[in-house]
mmCIF file of C-alpha atoms in Angstrom:
data_model
loop_
_atom_site.group_PDB
_atom_site.id
_atom_site.type_symbol
_atom_site.label_atom_id
_atom_site.label_comp_id
_atom_site.label_asym_id
_atom_site.label_seq_id
_atom_site.Cartn_x
_atom_site.Cartn_y
_atom_site.Cartn_z
ATOM 1 C CA MET F 20 16.064 -7.287 38.650
ATOM 2 C CA PHE F 21 18.266 -10.215 39.779
ATOM 3 C CA MET F 22 21.337 -7.993 39.651
ATOM 4 C CA PHE F 23 19.572 -5.658 42.182
ATOM 5 C CA ILE F 24 18.665 -8.583 44.401
ATOM 6 C CA GLY F 25 22.266 -9.898 44.252
ATOM 7 C CA MET F 26 23.674 -6.482 45.207
ATOM 8 C CA ALA F 27 21.255 -6.126 48.090
ATOM 9 C CA GLY F 28 22.187 -9.640 49.336
ATOM 10 C CA PHE F 29 25.902 -8.867 49.106
ATOM 11 C CA LEU F 30 25.545 -5.624 51.153
ATOM 12 C CA ALA F 31 23.410 -7.394 53.787
ATOM 13 C CA PHE F 32 26.011 -10.247 53.888
ATOM 14 C CA ILE F 33 28.793 -7.711 54.750
ATOM 15 C CA VAL F 34 26.631 -6.007 57.371
ATOM 16 C CA TYR F 35 25.762 -9.244 59.220
ATOM 17 C CA LEU F 36 29.346 -10.439 58.932
ATOM 18 C CA ILE F 37 30.554 -7.258 60.604
ATOM 19 C CA LEU F 38 27.851 -7.519 63.297
ATOM 20 C CA SER F 39 28.830 -11.136 64.039
ATOM 21 C CA VAL F 40 32.505 -10.053 64.577
ATOM 22 C CA ILE F 41 31.436 -7.189 66.923
ATOM 23 C CA SER F 42 29.096 -9.519 68.825
ATOM 24 C CA GLY F 43 31.917 -12.013 69.273
ATOM 25 C CA LEU F 44 34.289 -9.350 70.607
ATOM 26 C CA ARG F 45 31.657 -8.013 73.034
ATOM 27 C CA LYS F 46 30.439 -11.505 73.896
ATOM 28 C CA THR F 47 26.752 -10.523 73.556
ATOM 29 C CA GLY F 48 25.728 -14.005 72.489
ATOM 30 C CA LYS F 49 24.339 -12.867 69.125
ATOM 31 C CA ALA F 50 27.398 -13.777 67.038
ATOM 32 C CA LYS F 51 25.873 -17.133 65.839
ATOM 33 C CA LYS F 52 22.626 -15.442 64.880
ATOM 34 C CA HIS F 53 24.440 -12.768 62.848
ATOM 35 C CA LEU F 54 26.601 -15.446 61.162
ATOM 36 C CA LYS F 55 23.495 -17.358 60.221
ATOM 37 C CA MET F 56 21.942 -14.247 58.669
ATOM 38 C CA ALA F 57 25.222 -13.486 56.884
ATOM 39 C CA ALA F 58 25.118 -17.013 55.367
ATOM 40 C CA ILE F 59 21.572 -16.538 54.193
ATOM 41 C CA MET F 60 22.401 -13.187 52.630
ATOM 42 C CA PHE F 61 25.397 -14.755 50.887
ATOM 43 C CA VAL F 62 23.082 -17.350 49.337
ATOM 44 C CA VAL F 63 20.753 -14.496 48.201
ATOM 45 C CA PHE F 64 23.793 -12.726 46.708
ATOM 46 C CA MET F 65 24.844 -15.908 44.814
ATOM 47 C CA VAL F 66 21.343 -16.508 43.416
ATOM 48 C CA GLY F 67 21.072 -12.912 42.233
ATOM 49 C CA ALA F 68 24.501 -12.922 40.712
ATOM 50 C CA MET F 69 23.851 -16.102 38.748
ATOM 51 C CA ASN F 70 20.444 -14.941 37.303
ATOM 52 C CA SER F 71 21.799 -11.475 36.451
ATOM 53 C CA SER F 72 24.443 -13.227 34.410
ATOM 54 C CA ASP F 73 21.674 -15.016 32.433
ATOM 55 C CA GLU F 74 19.896 -11.704 31.757
ATOM 56 C CA LEU F 75 23.102 -10.210 30.362
ATOM 57 C CA GLU F 76 23.505 -13.225 28.122
ATOM 58 C CA GLU F 77 19.968 -12.926 26.803
ATOM 59 C CA ALA F 78 20.211 -9.241 25.924
ATOM 60 C CA PRO F 79 22.515 -9.737 22.943
ATOM 61 C CA VAL F 80 20.088 -12.393 21.543
ATOM 62 C CA GLU F 81 17.256 -9.867 21.671
ATOM 63 C CA THR F 82 19.422 -7.308 19.912
ATOM 64 C CA GLU F 83 20.369 -9.811 17.261
ATOM 65 C CA ALA F 84 16.680 -10.613 16.603
ATOM 66 C CA THR F 85 15.981 -6.865 16.132
ATOM 67 C CA VAL F 86 18.882 -6.526 13.758
ATOM 68 C CA THR F 87 17.605 -9.562 11.849
ATOM 69 C CA ASP F 88 14.145 -7.990 11.444
ATOM 70 C CA GLU F 89 15.644 -4.717 10.269
ATOM 71 C CA LYS F 90 17.739 -6.629 7.769
ATOM 72 C CA GLN F 91 14.604 -8.407 6.430
ATOM 73 C CA GLU F 92 12.737 -5.147 6.075
ATOM 74 C CA THR F 93 15.690 -3.609 4.218
ATOM 75 C CA ALA F 94 15.829 -6.627 1.960
ATOM 76 C CA LYS F 95 12.109 -6.288 1.146
ATOM 77 C CA GLU F 96 12.570 -2.592 0.257
ATOM 78 C CA GLU F 97 15.587 -3.434 -1.900
ATOM 79 C CA GLN F 98 13.589 -6.210 -3.578
ATOM 80 C CA LYS F 99 10.754 -3.682 -4.328
ATOM 81 C CA GLU F 100 13.234 -1.197 -5.672
ATOM 82 C CA GLU F 101 14.588 -3.878 -7.980
ATOM 83 C CA ILE F 102 11.142 -4.484 -9.700
ATOM 84 C CA ALA F 103 11.593 -3.621 -13.340
ATOM 85 C CA PRO F 104 9.272 -0.956 -14.762
ATOM 86 C CA SER F 105 6.010 -2.671 -15.680
ATOM 87 C CA ALA F 106 4.599 -2.934 -19.174
ATOM 88 C CA VAL F 107 0.878 -2.828 -19.975
ATOM 89 C CA ALA F 108 0.822 -6.686 -20.275
ATOM 90 C CA ASP F 109 2.348 -6.988 -16.764
ATOM 91 C CA VAL F 110 -0.356 -4.811 -15.361
ATOM 92 C CA LYS F 111 -3.249 -6.660 -17.069
ATOM 93 C CA ASN F 112 -1.865 -10.021 -16.020
ATOM 94 C CA ALA F 113 -1.550 -8.940 -12.384
ATOM 95 C CA ILE F 114 -4.877 -7.061 -12.050
ATOM 96 C CA GLN F 115 -8.067 -8.917 -12.901
ATOM 97 C CA LYS F 116 -11.672 -7.810 -13.219
ATOM 98 C CA GLY F 117 -13.680 -8.815 -10.102
ATOM 99 C CA MET F 118 -10.632 -8.648 -7.863
ATOM 100 C CA ASP F 119 -11.048 -7.314 -4.349
ATOM 101 C CA TYR F 120 -10.052 -3.637 -4.180
ATOM 102 C CA GLN F 121 -7.559 -4.165 -1.340
ATOM 103 C CA ASP F 122 -5.918 -7.008 -3.197
ATOM 104 C CA TYR F 123 -5.597 -4.793 -6.270
ATOM 105 C CA LYS F 124 -3.921 -2.069 -4.243
ATOM 106 C CA GLN F 125 -1.564 -4.543 -2.609
ATOM 107 C CA ILE F 126 -0.480 -5.880 -6.037
ATOM 108 C CA GLU F 127 -0.041 -2.355 -7.342
ATOM 109 C CA GLN F 128 2.253 -1.629 -4.382
ATOM 110 C CA ASP F 129 4.261 -4.846 -4.141
ATOM 111 C CA GLN F 130 4.350 -6.385 -7.631
ATOM 112 C CA LEU F 131 4.171 -3.489 -10.136
ATOM 113 C CA ASN F 132 6.391 -0.589 -10.992
ATOM 114 C CA VAL F 133 4.092 1.980 -12.529
ATOM 115 C CA GLU F 134 3.317 5.644 -12.153
ATOM 116 C CA THR F 135 0.011 6.231 -10.254
ATOM 117 C CA GLY F 136 -2.009 9.063 -8.759
ATOM 118 C CA GLU F 137 -4.369 10.251 -11.502
ATOM 119 C CA THR F 138 -8.032 9.182 -11.361
ATOM 120 C CA TYR F 139 -11.005 9.815 -13.689
ATOM 121 C CA SER F 140 -14.692 9.572 -12.932
ATOM 122 C CA ILE F 141 -16.271 6.695 -14.937
ATOM 123 C CA GLY F 142 -19.942 7.290 -13.859
ATOM 124 C CA ASN F 143 -22.252 6.009 -11.164
ATOM 125 C CA GLY F 144 -19.828 7.315 -8.448
ATOM 126 C CA ASN F 145 -17.087 4.918 -9.616
ATOM 127 C CA GLU F 146 -13.513 5.966 -10.536
ATOM 128 C CA GLY F 147 -10.827 4.824 -12.956
ATOM 129 C CA HIS F 148 -7.307 4.660 -11.502
ATOM 130 C CA VAL F 149 -4.752 5.478 -14.203
ATOM 131 C CA LEU F 150 -1.565 3.412 -14.201
ATOM 132 C CA LYS F 151 1.201 4.594 -16.468
ATOM 133 C CA ALA F 152 3.217 1.622 -17.803
ATOM 134 C CA THR F 153 6.279 1.648 -19.965
ATOM 135 C CA ASP F 154 4.316 1.188 -23.197
ATOM 136 C CA GLY F 155 0.909 2.754 -22.464
ATOM 137 C CA TYR F 156 -1.761 3.432 -19.829
ATOM 138 C CA VAL F 157 -4.098 1.111 -17.899
ATOM 139 C CA VAL F 158 -7.333 2.369 -16.417
ATOM 140 C CA VAL F 159 -8.530 0.242 -13.495
ATOM 141 C CA GLY F 160 -12.209 0.910 -12.892
ATOM 142 C CA THR F 161 -13.330 0.416 -9.233
ATOM 143 C CA ASP F 162 -16.161 1.128 -6.866
ATOM 144 C CA TYR F 163 -13.626 0.861 -3.973
ATOM 145 C CA SER F 164 -15.012 -2.553 -3.192
ATOM 146 C CA LYS F 165 -13.850 -4.517 -6.218
ATOM 147 C CA VAL F 166 -12.216 -4.053 -9.638
ATOM 148 C CA LEU F 167 -14.901 -3.363 -12.272
ATOM 149 C CA SER F 168 -12.809 -3.181 -15.394
ATOM 150 C CA VAL F 169 -9.179 -3.177 -16.637
ATOM 151 C CA GLU F 170 -8.666 -1.379 -19.948
ATOM 152 C CA SER F 171 -5.433 -0.348 -21.715
ATOM 153 C CA PHE F 172 -4.741 2.703 -23.953
ATOM 154 C CA ALA F 173 -1.872 4.037 -25.973
ATOM 155 C CA SER F 174 -2.101 7.542 -24.484
ATOM 156 C CA ASN F 175 -3.530 9.380 -21.518
ATOM 157 C CA GLU F 176 -5.792 11.318 -23.879
ATOM 158 C CA GLU F 177 -7.360 8.012 -25.001
ATOM 159 C CA ALA F 178 -7.802 6.960 -21.367
ATOM 160 C CA LYS F 179 -9.548 10.261 -20.616
ATOM 161 C CA SER F 180 -11.852 9.930 -23.589
ATOM 162 C CA TYR F 181 -12.754 6.414 -22.466
ATOM 163 C CA ALA F 182 -13.614 7.713 -18.994
ATOM 164 C CA ASP F 183 -15.711 10.522 -20.453
ATOM 165 C CA ARG F 184 -17.587 8.031 -22.637
ATOM 166 C CA LEU F 185 -18.359 5.835 -19.625
ATOM 167 C CA VAL F 186 -19.711 8.907 -17.721
ATOM 168 C CA LYS F 187 -22.017 9.779 -20.628
ATOM 169 C CA GLU F 188 -23.230 6.183 -20.949
ATOM 170 C CA ALA F 189 -23.888 6.029 -17.208
ATOM 171 C CA GLU F 190 -25.820 9.310 -17.373
ATOM 172 C CA ALA F 191 -27.853 8.107 -20.313
ATOM 173 C CA ALA F 192 -28.671 4.817 -18.532
ATOM 174 C CA GLU F 193 -29.660 6.712 -15.425
ATOM 175 C CA LEU F 194 -31.901 9.046 -17.432
ATOM 176 C CA ALA F 195 -33.509 6.128 -19.320
ATOM 177 C CA ALA F 196 -34.272 4.438 -15.950
ATOM 178 C CA LYS F 197 -35.835 7.641 -14.636
ATOM 179 C CA GLU F 198 -37.885 8.127 -17.815
ATOM 180 C CA LYS F 199 -39.104 4.513 -17.568
ATOM 181 C CA ILE F 200 -40.267 5.101 -13.994
ATOM 182 C CA TYR F 201 -41.864 8.343 -15.066
ATOM 183 C CA GLU F 202 -43.808 6.725 -17.928
ATOM 184 C CA GLU F 203 -44.850 3.743 -15.792
ATOM 185 C CA SER F 204 -46.246 6.119 -13.123
ATOM 186 C CA LYS F 205 -48.806 7.551 -15.552
ATOM 187 C CA ILE F 206 -52.460 6.603 -15.328
ATOM 188 C CA LYS F 207 -53.881 5.534 -18.763
ATOM 189 C CA LEU F 208 -57.482 6.034 -19.828
ATOM 190 C CA SER F 209 -59.097 5.460 -23.202
ATOM 191 C CA GLY F 210 -62.546 5.203 -24.698
ATOM 192 C CA SER F 211 -64.926 6.455 -27.367
ATOM 193 C CA GLY F 212 -67.801 8.910 -27.256
ATOM 194 C CA ASP F 213 -69.402 10.301 -24.142
ATOM 195 C CA GLU F 214 -68.175 8.712 -20.892
ATOM 196 C CA SER F 215 -67.645 9.212 -17.238
ATOM 197 C CA THR F 216 -64.530 7.211 -16.470
ATOM 198 C CA ASP F 217 -63.878 4.916 -13.590
ATOM 199 C CA MET F 218 -62.530 6.514 -10.379
ATOM 200 C CA ILE F 219 -58.791 7.309 -10.425
ATOM 201 C CA ASN F 220 -56.840 8.089 -7.203
ATOM 202 C CA LEU F 221 -54.905 11.300 -7.315
ATOM 203 C CA GLN F 222 -52.491 12.665 -4.682
ATOM 204 C CA ALA F 223 -52.667 16.247 -3.491
ATOM 205 C CA GLY F 224 -50.411 18.441 -5.637
ATOM 206 C CA PHE F 225 -50.764 18.719 -9.364
ATOM 207 C CA ALA F 226 -51.710 16.536 -12.373
ATOM 208 C CA VAL F 227 -50.877 16.843 -15.988
ATOM 209 C CA PHE F 228 -53.427 15.459 -18.476
ATOM 210 C CA GLU F 229 -52.096 14.579 -21.980
ATOM 211 C CA GLY F 230 -55.007 13.896 -24.275
ATOM 212 C CA ASN F 231 -55.724 12.832 -27.818
ATOM 213 C CA TYR F 232 -59.048 12.906 -29.634
ATOM 214 C CA THR F 233 -60.195 12.101 -33.156
ATOM 215 C CA GLY F 234 -63.611 13.435 -34.067
ATOM 216 C CA GLY F 235 -65.515 16.199 -35.789
ATOM 217 C CA SER F 236 -67.685 17.567 -32.997
ATOM 218 C CA ASN F 237 -67.228 18.974 -29.500
ATOM 219 C CA PHE F 238 -64.558 17.508 -27.236
ATOM 220 C CA ILE F 239 -65.190 18.629 -23.638
ATOM 221 C CA VAL F 240 -63.348 17.119 -20.700
ATOM 222 C CA LYS F 241 -63.953 17.990 -17.023
ATOM 223 C CA LEU F 242 -62.112 16.717 -14.019
ATOM 224 C CA MET F 243 -64.643 15.820 -11.303
ATOM 225 C CA ASP F 244 -64.234 14.834 -7.672
ATOM 226 C CA GLU F 245 -65.818 11.821 -6.107
ATOM 227 C CA ALA F 246 -68.785 13.827 -4.977
ATOM 228 C CA GLY F 247 -69.457 15.085 -8.540
ATOM 229 C CA ASN F 248 -68.071 18.556 -8.056
ATOM 230 C CA ASN F 249 -66.311 20.179 -11.043
ATOM 231 C CA VAL F 250 -62.573 20.577 -10.251
ATOM 232 C CA GLU F 251 -61.158 21.770 -13.566
ATOM 233 C CA LEU F 252 -62.302 22.265 -17.197
ATOM 234 C CA LEU F 253 -59.461 20.485 -18.979
ATOM 235 C CA VAL F 254 -60.467 20.676 -22.679
ATOM 236 C CA ASN F 255 -63.225 22.521 -24.602
ATOM 237 C CA GLU F 256 -62.527 22.171 -28.289
ATOM 238 C CA ILE F 257 -64.278 21.380 -31.599
ATOM 239 C CA GLY F 258 -62.737 18.667 -33.780
ATOM 240 C CA SER F 259 -59.638 16.655 -33.256
ATOM 241 C CA TYR F 260 -57.378 17.532 -30.351
ATOM 242 C CA LYS F 261 -53.892 16.818 -29.082
ATOM 243 C CA GLY F 262 -52.389 18.634 -26.104
ATOM 244 C CA LYS F 263 -51.564 18.762 -22.396
ATOM 245 C CA THR F 264 -53.500 20.498 -19.688
ATOM 246 C CA PHE F 265 -52.907 21.107 -15.976
ATOM 247 C CA ALA F 266 -54.894 20.937 -12.771
ATOM 248 C CA MET F 267 -54.097 21.535 -9.134
ATOM 249 C CA ILE F 268 -55.244 18.738 -6.864
ATOM 250 C CA ASN F 269 -56.109 20.143 -3.478
ATOM 251 C CA THR F 270 -57.001 16.912 -1.749
ATOM 252 C CA THR F 271 -55.857 13.330 -2.146
ATOM 253 C CA GLY F 272 -58.808 11.217 -3.173
ATOM 254 C CA ASN F 273 -60.847 9.666 -5.967
ATOM 255 C CA TYR F 274 -61.601 11.612 -9.129
ATOM 256 C CA TYR F 275 -62.974 10.902 -12.605
ATOM 257 C CA LEU F 276 -63.117 12.473 -16.090
ATOM 258 C CA ASP F 277 -66.487 13.523 -17.507
ATOM 259 C CA ILE F 278 -66.042 13.406 -21.234
ATOM 260 C CA LYS F 279 -68.251 14.558 -24.093
ATOM 261 C CA ALA F 280 -67.036 13.322 -27.463
ATOM 262 C CA SER F 281 -68.079 11.765 -30.757
ATOM 263 C CA GLY F 282 -64.914 9.828 -31.484
ATOM 264 C CA ASN F 283 -62.011 7.970 -29.949
ATOM 265 C CA TRP F 284 -60.022 9.535 -27.154
ATOM 266 C CA ASN F 285 -57.275 8.678 -24.673
ATOM 267 C CA PHE F 286 -55.508 10.319 -21.712
ATOM 268 C CA SER F 287 -52.324 9.675 -19.778
ATOM 269 C CA ILE F 288 -52.206 11.401 -16.401
ATOM 270 C CA SER F 289 -48.987 12.204 -14.591
ATOM 271 C CA GLN F 290 -48.281 13.583 -11.135
ATOM 272 C CA GLN F 291 -44.519 13.601 -11.385
ATOM 273 C CA ILE F 292 -42.124 16.214 -12.701
ATOM 274 C CA PRO F 293 -40.337 14.887 -15.844
ATOM 275 C CA PRO F 294 -36.765 13.709 -15.338
ATOM 276 C CA THR F 295 -35.269 16.606 -17.328
ATOM 277 C CA PRO F 296 -37.006 19.923 -16.726
ATOM 278 C CA ALA F 297 -35.484 22.749 -18.792
ATOM 279 C CA GLU F 298 -32.889 24.764 -16.880
ATOM 280 C CA LEU F 299 -33.376 28.516 -16.893
ATOM 281 C CA PRO F 300 -32.519 30.605 -18.847
ATOM 282 C CA THR F 301 -34.147 28.799 -21.774
ATOM 283 C CA GLU F 302 -36.532 29.183 -24.677
ATOM 284 C CA ILE F 303 -39.509 26.800 -25.050
ATOM 285 C CA SER F 304 -41.860 26.493 -28.031
ATOM 286 C CA GLY F 305 -44.769 24.393 -29.266
ATOM 287 C CA GLU F 306 -48.172 24.370 -30.862
ATOM 288 C CA GLY F 307 -51.511 24.160 -29.097
ATOM 289 C CA ASP F 308 -52.064 23.323 -25.425
ATOM 290 C CA ASP F 309 -48.909 22.279 -23.546
ATOM 291 C CA VAL F 310 -47.311 21.970 -20.126
ATOM 292 C CA VAL F 311 -43.552 22.441 -19.905
ATOM 293 C CA PHE F 312 -41.587 22.112 -16.663
ATOM 294 C CA VAL F 313 -38.616 24.418 -16.071
ATOM 295 C CA ARG F 314 -36.019 24.592 -13.228
ATOM 296 C CA ALA F 315 -35.289 28.084 -11.825
ATOM 297 C CA GLY F 316 -32.382 29.154 -9.685
ATOM 298 C CA GLY F 317 -34.359 31.893 -8.086
ATOM 299 C CA GLY F 318 -34.736 35.457 -9.415
ATOM 300 C CA ASN F 319 -36.906 38.005 -11.230
ATOM 301 C CA TYR F 320 -37.282 36.381 -14.658
ATOM 302 C CA LYS F 321 -38.364 38.013 -17.913
ATOM 303 C CA PHE F 322 -40.869 36.086 -20.039
ATOM 304 C CA THR F 323 -40.910 37.109 -23.729
ATOM 305 C CA SER F 324 -43.842 35.372 -25.454
ATOM 306 C CA THR F 325 -45.169 35.105 -29.064
ATOM 307 C CA HIS F 326 -48.315 33.429 -30.457
ATOM 308 C CA GLN F 327 -49.588 32.937 -33.996
ATOM 309 C CA GLY F 328 -53.250 32.010 -33.761
ATOM 310 C CA SER F 329 -56.812 33.216 -33.771
ATOM 311 C CA SER F 330 -58.053 32.031 -30.420
ATOM 312 C CA ASN F 331 -57.034 32.368 -26.766
ATOM 313 C CA PHE F 332 -53.404 32.541 -25.788
ATOM 314 C CA ILE F 333 -53.086 32.076 -22.045
ATOM 315 C CA VAL F 334 -49.893 31.439 -20.167
ATOM 316 C CA ARG F 335 -49.770 30.575 -16.438
ATOM 317 C CA ILE F 336 -47.138 29.449 -13.965
ATOM 318 C CA ASN F 337 -48.189 26.311 -12.034
ATOM 319 C CA GLY F 338 -51.675 26.895 -13.384
ATOM 320 C CA THR F 339 -52.298 30.047 -11.292
ATOM 321 C CA GLY F 340 -49.743 32.818 -11.869
ATOM 322 C CA LEU F 341 -51.087 34.558 -15.039
ATOM 323 C CA LEU F 342 -48.434 35.834 -17.456
ATOM 324 C CA VAL F 343 -50.502 36.297 -20.672
ATOM 325 C CA ASN F 344 -54.231 36.311 -21.461
ATOM 326 C CA GLU F 345 -54.846 37.486 -25.092
ATOM 327 C CA ILE F 346 -56.821 36.547 -28.153
ATOM 328 C CA GLY F 347 -55.160 36.003 -31.530
ATOM 329 C CA ASN F 348 -51.558 36.835 -32.434
ATOM 330 C CA TYR F 349 -49.438 38.139 -29.614
ATOM 331 C CA SER F 350 -45.902 39.370 -28.907
ATOM 332 C CA GLY F 351 -44.859 40.851 -25.532
ATOM 333 C CA SER F 352 -42.999 40.360 -22.337
ATOM 334 C CA THR F 353 -43.529 40.422 -18.559
ATOM 335 C CA ARG F 354 -41.495 39.628 -15.437
ATOM 336 C CA ASN F 355 -42.220 37.225 -12.671
ATOM 337 C CA LYS F 356 -40.307 36.263 -9.557
ATOM 338 C CA LEU F 357 -39.497 32.583 -9.191
ATOM 339 C CA GLU F 358 -38.055 30.856 -6.162
ATOM 340 C CA ASN F 359 -35.398 28.157 -6.509
ATOM 341 C CA GLY F 360 -37.163 25.017 -7.796
ATOM 342 C CA ASP F 361 -39.285 23.423 -10.540
ATOM 343 C CA PHE F 362 -42.290 25.166 -12.161
ATOM 344 C CA ALA F 363 -44.913 24.234 -14.746
ATOM 345 C CA ILE F 364 -45.382 26.629 -17.594
ATOM 346 C CA VAL F 365 -49.048 25.973 -18.647
ATOM 347 C CA VAL F 366 -49.936 27.187 -22.157
ATOM 348 C CA LYS F 367 -53.374 27.317 -23.766
ATOM 349 C CA ALA F 368 -53.140 28.170 -27.471
ATOM 350 C CA ASP F 369 -54.527 27.201 -30.894
ATOM 351 C CA GLY F 370 -51.413 28.049 -32.891
ATOM 352 C CA LYS F 371 -47.652 28.092 -32.682
ATOM 353 C CA TRP F 372 -46.090 29.807 -29.701
ATOM 354 C CA SER F 373 -42.722 30.500 -28.091
ATOM 355 C CA ILE F 374 -41.595 31.723 -24.666
ATOM 356 C CA LYS F 375 -38.054 32.955 -23.881
ATOM 357 C CA ILE F 376 -37.234 33.010 -20.177
ATOM 358 C CA GLU F 377 -34.227 34.922 -18.967
ATOM 359 C CA GLU F 378 -33.113 37.023 -16.022
#
């Protein structure tokens, strides 16, 4: 910039100098004015020339700084290249459980010389980063927020087995938690002899009634609504009983059980699908009344059923779709279309039974 100003000043100085000479020769009376302007332009020229010199001197300094930075970066890269291949002990000393994830990745990049890239699932959405050292493998477990674990292994196969075990343990823990929630959601009732139970609140949908009874005479259980209307005959047996029955609940509200019995009885009532419904195709079996939930992928499924007993053998889907209604021993098959989702296979029987479900 100052170089440009200096050049402009110099050119203006020459112009005014020439004009002053011409004015002197022609005696126009402007020679002094042009000389004064030439002097001013000369000063501008000198100021520009001096400052442009400073700019030229500073340029090499800036270039030297850039060169210095480049040398420092090169030195860092050379230093990183000089890190000796890391052993398992080096990795475990550098990476600690509880460490911030970004700190761990920075240490992996700057302080360690290991092979990286492979990751294994370790359950709960977390991953294990496999670091190959000179004398083994280290699996760094992380949730991408912090380091969860640091474990070493002699081979990659051992590391993979460790990760698979963690996945299974996580799945088992998740299932146990779901089963606990499922069990805690059940309504518990118990008593002895004839009784109309206290009101229980049921949500619209379905309910599964798992009952036990010890006695020698009739055991009759009806589900009643708050107004005293019969909703479903759940059990009608003579003597001891153990089984599950199913009822559709059309309206959310208060209900009660009307029980006729001569001995002790208890019920647990669930309105949730169990955590692990059987995936189709499958084969289910049991003895007596039961409710088994299955998960279908959608399709026209074949149901092959058998029963060894002397009384009713009735099989329904979700309590309404009738598959079998026979008395005594039975063996046969039928087809039924199922959409994608979960279904209750409701069985009423007095003996052993089996149902094979396939497409």
